[in-house]
CSV table of C-alpha atoms in Angstrom, one decimal:
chain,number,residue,atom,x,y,z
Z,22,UNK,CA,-200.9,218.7,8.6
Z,23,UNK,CA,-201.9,217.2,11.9
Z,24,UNK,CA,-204.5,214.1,12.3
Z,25,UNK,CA,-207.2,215.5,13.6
Z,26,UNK,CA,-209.1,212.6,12.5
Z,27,UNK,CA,-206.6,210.3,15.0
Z,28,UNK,CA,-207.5,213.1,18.2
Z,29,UNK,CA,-211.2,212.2,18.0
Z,30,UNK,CA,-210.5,208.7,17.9
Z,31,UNK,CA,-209.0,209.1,21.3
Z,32,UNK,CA,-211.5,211.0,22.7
Z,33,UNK,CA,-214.1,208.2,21.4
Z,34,UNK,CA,-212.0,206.4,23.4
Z,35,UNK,CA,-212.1,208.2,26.9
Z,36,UNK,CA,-216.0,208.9,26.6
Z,37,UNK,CA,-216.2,204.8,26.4
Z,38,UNK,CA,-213.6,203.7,28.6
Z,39,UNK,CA,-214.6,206.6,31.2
Z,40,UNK,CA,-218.9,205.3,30.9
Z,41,UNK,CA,-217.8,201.5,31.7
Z,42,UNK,CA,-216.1,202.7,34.6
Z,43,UNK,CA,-218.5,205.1,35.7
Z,44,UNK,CA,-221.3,202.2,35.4
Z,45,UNK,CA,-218.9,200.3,38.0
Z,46,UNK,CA,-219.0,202.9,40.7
Z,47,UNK,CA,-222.5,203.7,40.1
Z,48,UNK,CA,-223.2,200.4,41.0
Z,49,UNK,CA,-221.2,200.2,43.9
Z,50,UNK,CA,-221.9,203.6,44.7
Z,51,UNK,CA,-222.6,202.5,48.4
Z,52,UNK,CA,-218.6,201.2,49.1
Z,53,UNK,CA,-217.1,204.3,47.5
Z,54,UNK,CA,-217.4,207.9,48.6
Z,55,UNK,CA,-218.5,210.4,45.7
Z,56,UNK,CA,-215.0,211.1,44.7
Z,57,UNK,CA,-214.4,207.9,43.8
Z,58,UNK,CA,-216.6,208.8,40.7
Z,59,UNK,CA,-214.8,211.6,39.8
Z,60,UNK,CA,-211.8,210.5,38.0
Z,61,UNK,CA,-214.7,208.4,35.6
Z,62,UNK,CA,-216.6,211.7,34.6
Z,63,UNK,CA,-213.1,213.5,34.4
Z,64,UNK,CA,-211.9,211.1,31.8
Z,65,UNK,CA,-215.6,211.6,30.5
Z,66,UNK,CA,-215.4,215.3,30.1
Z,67,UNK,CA,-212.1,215.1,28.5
Z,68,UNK,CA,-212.9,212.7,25.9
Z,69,UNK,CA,-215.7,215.2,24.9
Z,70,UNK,CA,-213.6,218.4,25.5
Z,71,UNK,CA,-210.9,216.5,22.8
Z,72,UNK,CA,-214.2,216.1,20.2
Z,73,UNK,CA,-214.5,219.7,20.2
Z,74,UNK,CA,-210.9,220.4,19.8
Z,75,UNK,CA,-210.5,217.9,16.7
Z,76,UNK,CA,-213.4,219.5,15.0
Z,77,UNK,CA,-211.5,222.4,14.6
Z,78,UNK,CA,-208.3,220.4,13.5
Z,79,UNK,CA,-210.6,218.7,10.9
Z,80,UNK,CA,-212.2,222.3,9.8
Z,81,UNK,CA,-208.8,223.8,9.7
Z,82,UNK,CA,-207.7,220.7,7.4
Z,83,UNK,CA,-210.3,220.7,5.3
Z,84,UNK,CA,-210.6,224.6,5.0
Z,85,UNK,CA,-206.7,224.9,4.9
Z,86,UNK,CA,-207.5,227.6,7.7
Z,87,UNK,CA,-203.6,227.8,9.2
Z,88,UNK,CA,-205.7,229.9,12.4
Z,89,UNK,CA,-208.0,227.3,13.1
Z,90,UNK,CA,-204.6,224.3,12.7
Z,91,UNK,CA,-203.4,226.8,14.9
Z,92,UNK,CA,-205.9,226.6,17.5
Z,93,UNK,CA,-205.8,222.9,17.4
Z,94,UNK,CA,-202.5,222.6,17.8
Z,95,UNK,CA,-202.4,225.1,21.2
Z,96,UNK,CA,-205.7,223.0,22.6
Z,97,UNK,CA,-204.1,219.8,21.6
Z,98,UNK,CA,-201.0,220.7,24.0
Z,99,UNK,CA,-203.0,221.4,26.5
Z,100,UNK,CA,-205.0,218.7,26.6
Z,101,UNK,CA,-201.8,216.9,26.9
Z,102,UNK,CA,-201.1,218.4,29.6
Z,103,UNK,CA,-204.4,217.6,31.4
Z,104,UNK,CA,-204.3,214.1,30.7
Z,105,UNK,CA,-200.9,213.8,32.2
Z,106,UNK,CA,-202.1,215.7,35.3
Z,107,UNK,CA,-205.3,213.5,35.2
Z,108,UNK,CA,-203.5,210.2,35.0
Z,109,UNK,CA,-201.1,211.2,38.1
Z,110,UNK,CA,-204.4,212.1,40.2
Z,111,UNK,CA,-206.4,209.0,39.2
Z,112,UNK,CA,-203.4,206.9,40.8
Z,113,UNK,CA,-203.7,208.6,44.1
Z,114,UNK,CA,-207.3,207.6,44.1
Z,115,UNK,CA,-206.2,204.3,43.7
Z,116,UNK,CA,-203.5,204.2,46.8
Z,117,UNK,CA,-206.7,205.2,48.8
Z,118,UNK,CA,-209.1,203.1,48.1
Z,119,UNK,CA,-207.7,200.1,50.5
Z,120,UNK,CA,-209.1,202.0,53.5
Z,121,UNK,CA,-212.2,203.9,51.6
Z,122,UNK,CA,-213.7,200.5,50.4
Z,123,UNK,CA,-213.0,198.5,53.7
Z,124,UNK,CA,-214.3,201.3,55.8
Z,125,UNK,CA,-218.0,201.5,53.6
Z,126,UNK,CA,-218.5,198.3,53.4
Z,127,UNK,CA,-218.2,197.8,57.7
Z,128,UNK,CA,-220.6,200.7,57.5
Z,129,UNK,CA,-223.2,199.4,55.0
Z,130,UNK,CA,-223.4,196.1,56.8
Z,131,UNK,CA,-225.3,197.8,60.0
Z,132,UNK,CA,-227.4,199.2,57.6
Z,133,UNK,CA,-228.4,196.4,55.3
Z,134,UNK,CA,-232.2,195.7,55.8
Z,135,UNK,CA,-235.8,196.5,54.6
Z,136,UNK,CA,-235.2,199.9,56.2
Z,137,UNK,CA,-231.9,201.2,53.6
Z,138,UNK,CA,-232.6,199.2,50.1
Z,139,UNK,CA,-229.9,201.0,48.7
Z,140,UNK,CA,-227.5,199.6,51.2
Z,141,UNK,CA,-229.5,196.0,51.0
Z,142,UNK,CA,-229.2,195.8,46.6
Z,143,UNK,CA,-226.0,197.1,46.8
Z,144,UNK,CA,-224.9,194.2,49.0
Z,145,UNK,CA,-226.9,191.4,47.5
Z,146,UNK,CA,-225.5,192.6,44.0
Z,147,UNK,CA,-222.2,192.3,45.4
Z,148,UNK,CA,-222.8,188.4,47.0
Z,149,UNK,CA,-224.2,187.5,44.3
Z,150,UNK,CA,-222.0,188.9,41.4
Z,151,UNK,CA,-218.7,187.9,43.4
Z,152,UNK,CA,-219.8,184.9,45.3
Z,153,UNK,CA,-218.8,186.3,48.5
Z,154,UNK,CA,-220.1,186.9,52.0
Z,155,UNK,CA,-219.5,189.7,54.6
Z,156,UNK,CA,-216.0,192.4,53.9
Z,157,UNK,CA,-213.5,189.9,55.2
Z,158,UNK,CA,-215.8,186.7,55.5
Z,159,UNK,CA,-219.4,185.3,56.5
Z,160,UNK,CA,-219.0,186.1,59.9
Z,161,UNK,CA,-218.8,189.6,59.8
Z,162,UNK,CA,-222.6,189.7,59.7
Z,163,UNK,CA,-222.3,188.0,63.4
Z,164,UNK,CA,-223.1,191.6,65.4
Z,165,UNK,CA,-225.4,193.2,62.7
Z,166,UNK,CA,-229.1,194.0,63.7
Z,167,UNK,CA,-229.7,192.0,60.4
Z,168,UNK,CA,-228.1,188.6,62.0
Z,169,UNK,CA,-229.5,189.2,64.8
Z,170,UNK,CA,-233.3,189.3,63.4
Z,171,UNK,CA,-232.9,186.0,61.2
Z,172,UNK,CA,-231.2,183.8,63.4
Z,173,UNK,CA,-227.8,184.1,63.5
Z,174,UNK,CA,-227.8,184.6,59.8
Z,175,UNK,CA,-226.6,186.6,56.9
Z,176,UNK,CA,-228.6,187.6,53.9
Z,177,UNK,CA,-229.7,184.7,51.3
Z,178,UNK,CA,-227.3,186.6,48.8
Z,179,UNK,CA,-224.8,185.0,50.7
Z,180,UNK,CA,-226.1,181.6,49.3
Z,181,UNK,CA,-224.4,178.8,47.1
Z,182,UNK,CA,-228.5,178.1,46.2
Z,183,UNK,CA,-230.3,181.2,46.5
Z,184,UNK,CA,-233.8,180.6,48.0
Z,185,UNK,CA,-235.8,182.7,50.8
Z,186,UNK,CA,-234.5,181.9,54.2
Z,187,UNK,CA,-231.7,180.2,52.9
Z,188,UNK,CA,-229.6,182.6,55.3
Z,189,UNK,CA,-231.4,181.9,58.3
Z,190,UNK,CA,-228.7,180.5,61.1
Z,191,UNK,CA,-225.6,179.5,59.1
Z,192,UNK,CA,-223.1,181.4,61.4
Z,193,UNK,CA,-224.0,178.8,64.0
Z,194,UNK,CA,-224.8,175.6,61.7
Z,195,UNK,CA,-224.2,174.6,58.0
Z,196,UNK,CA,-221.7,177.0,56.7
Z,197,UNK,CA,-221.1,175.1,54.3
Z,198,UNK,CA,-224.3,176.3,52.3
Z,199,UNK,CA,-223.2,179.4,51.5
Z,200,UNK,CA,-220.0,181.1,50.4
Z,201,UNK,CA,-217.5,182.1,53.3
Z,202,UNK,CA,-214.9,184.1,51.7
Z,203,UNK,CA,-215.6,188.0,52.6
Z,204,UNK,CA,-216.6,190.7,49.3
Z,205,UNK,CA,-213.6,192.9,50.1
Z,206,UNK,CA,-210.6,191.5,48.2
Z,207,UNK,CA,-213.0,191.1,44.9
Z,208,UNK,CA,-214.3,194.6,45.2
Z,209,UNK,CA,-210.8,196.1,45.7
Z,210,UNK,CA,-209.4,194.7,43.1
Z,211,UNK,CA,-212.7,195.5,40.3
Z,212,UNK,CA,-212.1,199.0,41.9
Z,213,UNK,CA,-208.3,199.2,41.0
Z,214,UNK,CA,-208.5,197.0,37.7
Z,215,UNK,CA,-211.2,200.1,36.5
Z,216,UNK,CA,-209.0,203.0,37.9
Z,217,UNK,CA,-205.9,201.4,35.8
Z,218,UNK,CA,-208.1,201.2,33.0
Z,219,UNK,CA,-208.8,204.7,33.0
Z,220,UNK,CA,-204.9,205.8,33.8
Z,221,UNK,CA,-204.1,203.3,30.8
Z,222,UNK,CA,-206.1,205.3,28.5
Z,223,UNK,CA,-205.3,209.1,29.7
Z,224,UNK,CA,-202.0,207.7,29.0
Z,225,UNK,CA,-202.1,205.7,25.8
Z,226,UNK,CA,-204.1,209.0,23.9
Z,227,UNK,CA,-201.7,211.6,25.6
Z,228,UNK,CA,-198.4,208.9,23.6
Z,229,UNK,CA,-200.5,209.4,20.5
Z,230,UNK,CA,-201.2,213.2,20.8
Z,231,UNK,CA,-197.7,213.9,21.9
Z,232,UNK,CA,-195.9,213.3,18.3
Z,233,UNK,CA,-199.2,214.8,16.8
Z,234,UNK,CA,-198.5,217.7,19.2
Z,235,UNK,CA,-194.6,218.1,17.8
Z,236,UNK,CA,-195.9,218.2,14.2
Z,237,UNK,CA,-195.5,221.7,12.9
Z,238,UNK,CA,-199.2,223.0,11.8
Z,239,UNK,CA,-199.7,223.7,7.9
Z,240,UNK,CA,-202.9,223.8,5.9
């Protein structure tokens, strides 16, 4: 008999590992088009599509039901199959995003302001959580209508000490009160270090299934 008790482990697994990673991009929503979110909810919908599979390896098990062992085992190689296919697709998303996150976070920046709060929280979120300023560094904020309006500044999030108008001119003097380093190297890599996670456990549950897979069916 098969572990069907093993195959809903894994797909435990995928719901979790898929939710932490769909909590990154729905934070960061604003850097990453939709389909960045994708491969998340995938790995989501798998892990649940693998719950209802195992039920019926645990019914057939219990029931000695060789037809429902049966249908486990055909769902259980295909569900191999899929996880192979979805780990191979989650890595192309991850050679894009280089160019997808670089190319929001210019746009976002002309944006950021009373009039797009989305744009705004998702930037401050990002200063703050990565201690960071600007995609490449502080003075990408130089040409934005934001700057512009608070003297030659960038957004208090960009602050060492976060108070209001702490932002107010430090492009022309003291720098050296906030952070200078730009947001995009920190976000890429959170990006990619989530997408790995997500091909690492398509791939670990798919190493367990496959020998599971091999096993000959029997009540």
């Amino acid at each position: 008999m098969k572990h069907p008790d093993i195959v809903m482990a894994g797909g435990l697994v995928l719901i979790i590992v898929g939710g932490i990673a769909q909590g990154f991009f729905k934070e960061y929503i604003q850097f990453f088009d939709n389909e960045f979110k994708t491969p998340a909810m995938g790995l989501i919908i798998l892990g649940a599509i693998i719950l209802v599979v195992s039920f019926f390896g645990c019914c057939g098990a219990r029931k000695q039901n060789v037809c429902m062992l049966n249908t486990f085992s055909f769902f259980l190689g295909l569900l191999l199959v899929m996880e192979i296919i979805a780990a191979i697709t989650i890595a192309a998303y991850k050679s894009d995003i280089e160019n997808e996150v670089a190319r929001n976070m210019n746009t976002t920046m002309f944006k950021y302001g009373p009039n797009d709060t989305l744009a705004t929280n998702a930037w401050d979120d990002l200063q703050e959580t990565y201690k960071c300023c600007g995609t490449y560094n502080y003075t990408n904020w130089k040409d934005t209508d934001f700057s512009k309006d608070h003297q030659n500044g960038v957004p208090d999030s960009c602050c060492k000490e976060i108070k209001e108008g702490c932002g107010n001119g430090p492009l022309t003097t003291n720098p050296e009160n906030i952070y200078t380093s730009g947001c995009f190297e920190s976000l890429k890599a959170s990006a990619k270090h989530n997408l790995g996670i997500i091909i690492g456990a398509a791939v670990a549950i798919a190493i367990v299934q496959e020998p599971l897979f091999q096993t000959p069916a029997s009540p």
